[in-house]
C-alpha positions as MATLAB code, in Angstrom:
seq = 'XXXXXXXXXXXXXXXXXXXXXXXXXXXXXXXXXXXXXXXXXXXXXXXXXXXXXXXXXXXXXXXXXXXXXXXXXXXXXXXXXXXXXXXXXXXXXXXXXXXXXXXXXXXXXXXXXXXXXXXXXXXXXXXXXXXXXXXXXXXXXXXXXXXXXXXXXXXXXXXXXXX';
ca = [
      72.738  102.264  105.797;
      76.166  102.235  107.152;
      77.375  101.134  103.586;
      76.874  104.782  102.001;
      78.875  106.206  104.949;
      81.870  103.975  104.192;
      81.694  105.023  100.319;
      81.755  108.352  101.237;
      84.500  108.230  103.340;
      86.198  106.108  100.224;
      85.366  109.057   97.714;
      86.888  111.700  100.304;
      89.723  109.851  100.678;
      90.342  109.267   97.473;
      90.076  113.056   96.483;
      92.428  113.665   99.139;
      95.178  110.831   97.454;
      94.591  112.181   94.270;
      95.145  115.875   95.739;
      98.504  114.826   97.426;
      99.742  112.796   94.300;
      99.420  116.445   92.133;
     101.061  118.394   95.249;
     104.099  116.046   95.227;
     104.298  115.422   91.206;
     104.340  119.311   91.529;
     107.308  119.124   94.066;
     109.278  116.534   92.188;
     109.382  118.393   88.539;
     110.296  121.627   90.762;
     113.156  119.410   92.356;
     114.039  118.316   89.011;
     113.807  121.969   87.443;
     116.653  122.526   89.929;
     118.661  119.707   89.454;
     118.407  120.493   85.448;
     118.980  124.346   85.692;
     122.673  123.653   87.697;
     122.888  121.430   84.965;
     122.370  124.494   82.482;
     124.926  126.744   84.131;
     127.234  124.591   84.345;
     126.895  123.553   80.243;
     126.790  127.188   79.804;
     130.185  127.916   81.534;
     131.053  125.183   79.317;
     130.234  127.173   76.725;
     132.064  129.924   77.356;
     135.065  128.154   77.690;
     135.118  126.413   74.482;
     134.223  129.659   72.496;
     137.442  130.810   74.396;
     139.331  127.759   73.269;
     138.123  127.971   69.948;
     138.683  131.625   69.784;
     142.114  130.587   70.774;
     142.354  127.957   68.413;
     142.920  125.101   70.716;
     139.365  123.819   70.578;
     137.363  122.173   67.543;
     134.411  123.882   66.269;
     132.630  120.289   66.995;
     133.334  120.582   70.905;
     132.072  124.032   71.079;
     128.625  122.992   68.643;
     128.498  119.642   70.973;
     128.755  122.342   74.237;
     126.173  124.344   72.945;
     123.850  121.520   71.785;
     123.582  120.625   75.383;
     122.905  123.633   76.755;
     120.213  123.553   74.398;
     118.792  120.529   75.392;
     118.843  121.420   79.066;
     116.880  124.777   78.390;
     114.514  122.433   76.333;
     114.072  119.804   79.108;
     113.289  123.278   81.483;
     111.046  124.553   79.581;
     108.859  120.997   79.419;
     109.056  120.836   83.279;
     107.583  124.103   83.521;
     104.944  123.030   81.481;
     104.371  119.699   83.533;
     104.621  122.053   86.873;
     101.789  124.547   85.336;
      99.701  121.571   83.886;
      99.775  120.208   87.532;
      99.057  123.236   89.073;
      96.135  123.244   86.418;
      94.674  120.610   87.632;
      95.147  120.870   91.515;
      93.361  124.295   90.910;
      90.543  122.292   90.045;
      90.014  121.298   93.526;
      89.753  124.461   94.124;
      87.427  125.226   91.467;
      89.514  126.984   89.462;
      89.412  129.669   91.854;
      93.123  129.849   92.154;
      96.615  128.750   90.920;
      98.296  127.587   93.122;
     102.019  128.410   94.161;
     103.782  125.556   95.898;
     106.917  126.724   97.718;
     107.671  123.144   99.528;
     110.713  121.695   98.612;
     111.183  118.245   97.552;
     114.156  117.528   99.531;
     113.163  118.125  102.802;
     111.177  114.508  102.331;
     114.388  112.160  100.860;
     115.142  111.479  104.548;
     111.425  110.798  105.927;
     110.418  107.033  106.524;
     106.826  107.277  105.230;
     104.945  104.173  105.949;
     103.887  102.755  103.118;
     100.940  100.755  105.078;
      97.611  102.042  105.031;
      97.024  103.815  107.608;
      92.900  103.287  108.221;
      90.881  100.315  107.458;
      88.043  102.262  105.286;
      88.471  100.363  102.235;
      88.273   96.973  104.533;
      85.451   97.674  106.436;
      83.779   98.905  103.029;
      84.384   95.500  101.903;
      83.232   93.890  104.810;
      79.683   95.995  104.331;
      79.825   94.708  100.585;
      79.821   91.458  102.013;
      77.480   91.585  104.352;
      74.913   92.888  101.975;
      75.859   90.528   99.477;
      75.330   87.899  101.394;
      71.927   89.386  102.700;
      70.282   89.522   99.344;
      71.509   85.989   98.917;
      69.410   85.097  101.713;
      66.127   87.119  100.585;
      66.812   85.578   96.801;
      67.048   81.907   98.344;
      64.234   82.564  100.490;
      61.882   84.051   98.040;
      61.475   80.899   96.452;
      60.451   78.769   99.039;
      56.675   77.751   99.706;
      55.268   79.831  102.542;
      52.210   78.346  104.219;
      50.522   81.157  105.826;
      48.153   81.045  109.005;
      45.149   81.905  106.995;
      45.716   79.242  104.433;
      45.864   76.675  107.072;
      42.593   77.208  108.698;
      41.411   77.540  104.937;
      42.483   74.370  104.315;
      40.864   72.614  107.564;
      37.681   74.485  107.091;
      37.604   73.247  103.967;
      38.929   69.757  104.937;
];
């Protein structure tokens, strides 16, 4: 029946979405991871020039524990996008039945400037729905028709035999 072809299709298509969602959650958190360790040099230079300034006594010992505080922060918000980037590549080893880890070297940025087309781009889950339909509408037609009285040739002569 056509019908289990189309689900098929849906279930491989759907592993491939859900493969492709992992692969660019991956690339996001490591374009994110970049964004956040600039952000970590530059609170550690930061840093160092408080301690200067405080060495120096220009500086208040709050500026330099407020410096270092967000240093601290960034390392901390590093260290939880690692773990998002190795749960993800956790589970898009899965796909490959564990058989690997994989190590995604993409880059996020070389997508900002692509116009994806956010329109599907197949008419599987249509024509899927269209089989669902038909079928639906089939066993309508056997369950209305079921119920009906049938005369059958061989009743009939039965009946003017007997007549």
């Amino acid at each position: 029946f056509p019908s289990h072809d189309n689900q098929n299709k849906l279930a491989e298509k759907k592993i491939y979405d859900q493969i492709n969602a992992i692969y660019h959650n991956i690339l996001s958190f490591q374009g994110q991871k970049k964004i956040l360790q600039e952000h970590l040099s530059s609170a550690n230079k930061l840093v160092g020039i408080l301690k200067n300034r405080f060495k120096e006594g220009v500086s208040r010992k709050q500026e330099l524990n407020e410096a270092e505080i967000n240093a601290i922060y960034f390392e901390d918000k590093i260290s939880q996008i690692d773990f998002a980037i190795h749960q993800q590549k956790l589970a898009l080893s899965l796909f490959f039945e564990n058989k690997i880890l994989p190590e995604i070297n993409d880059d996020v940025w070389k997508y900002q400037n692509e116009n994806a087309s956010l329109q599907p781009q197949s008419n599987l889950v249509y024509e899927t729905q269209m089989l669902q339909q038909q079928l639906v509408e089939q066993d309508y037609k056997i369950a209305k028709y079921q119920h009906i009285p049938v005369l059958s040739f061989v009743s009939s002569w039965n009946w003017n035999y007997l007549s």
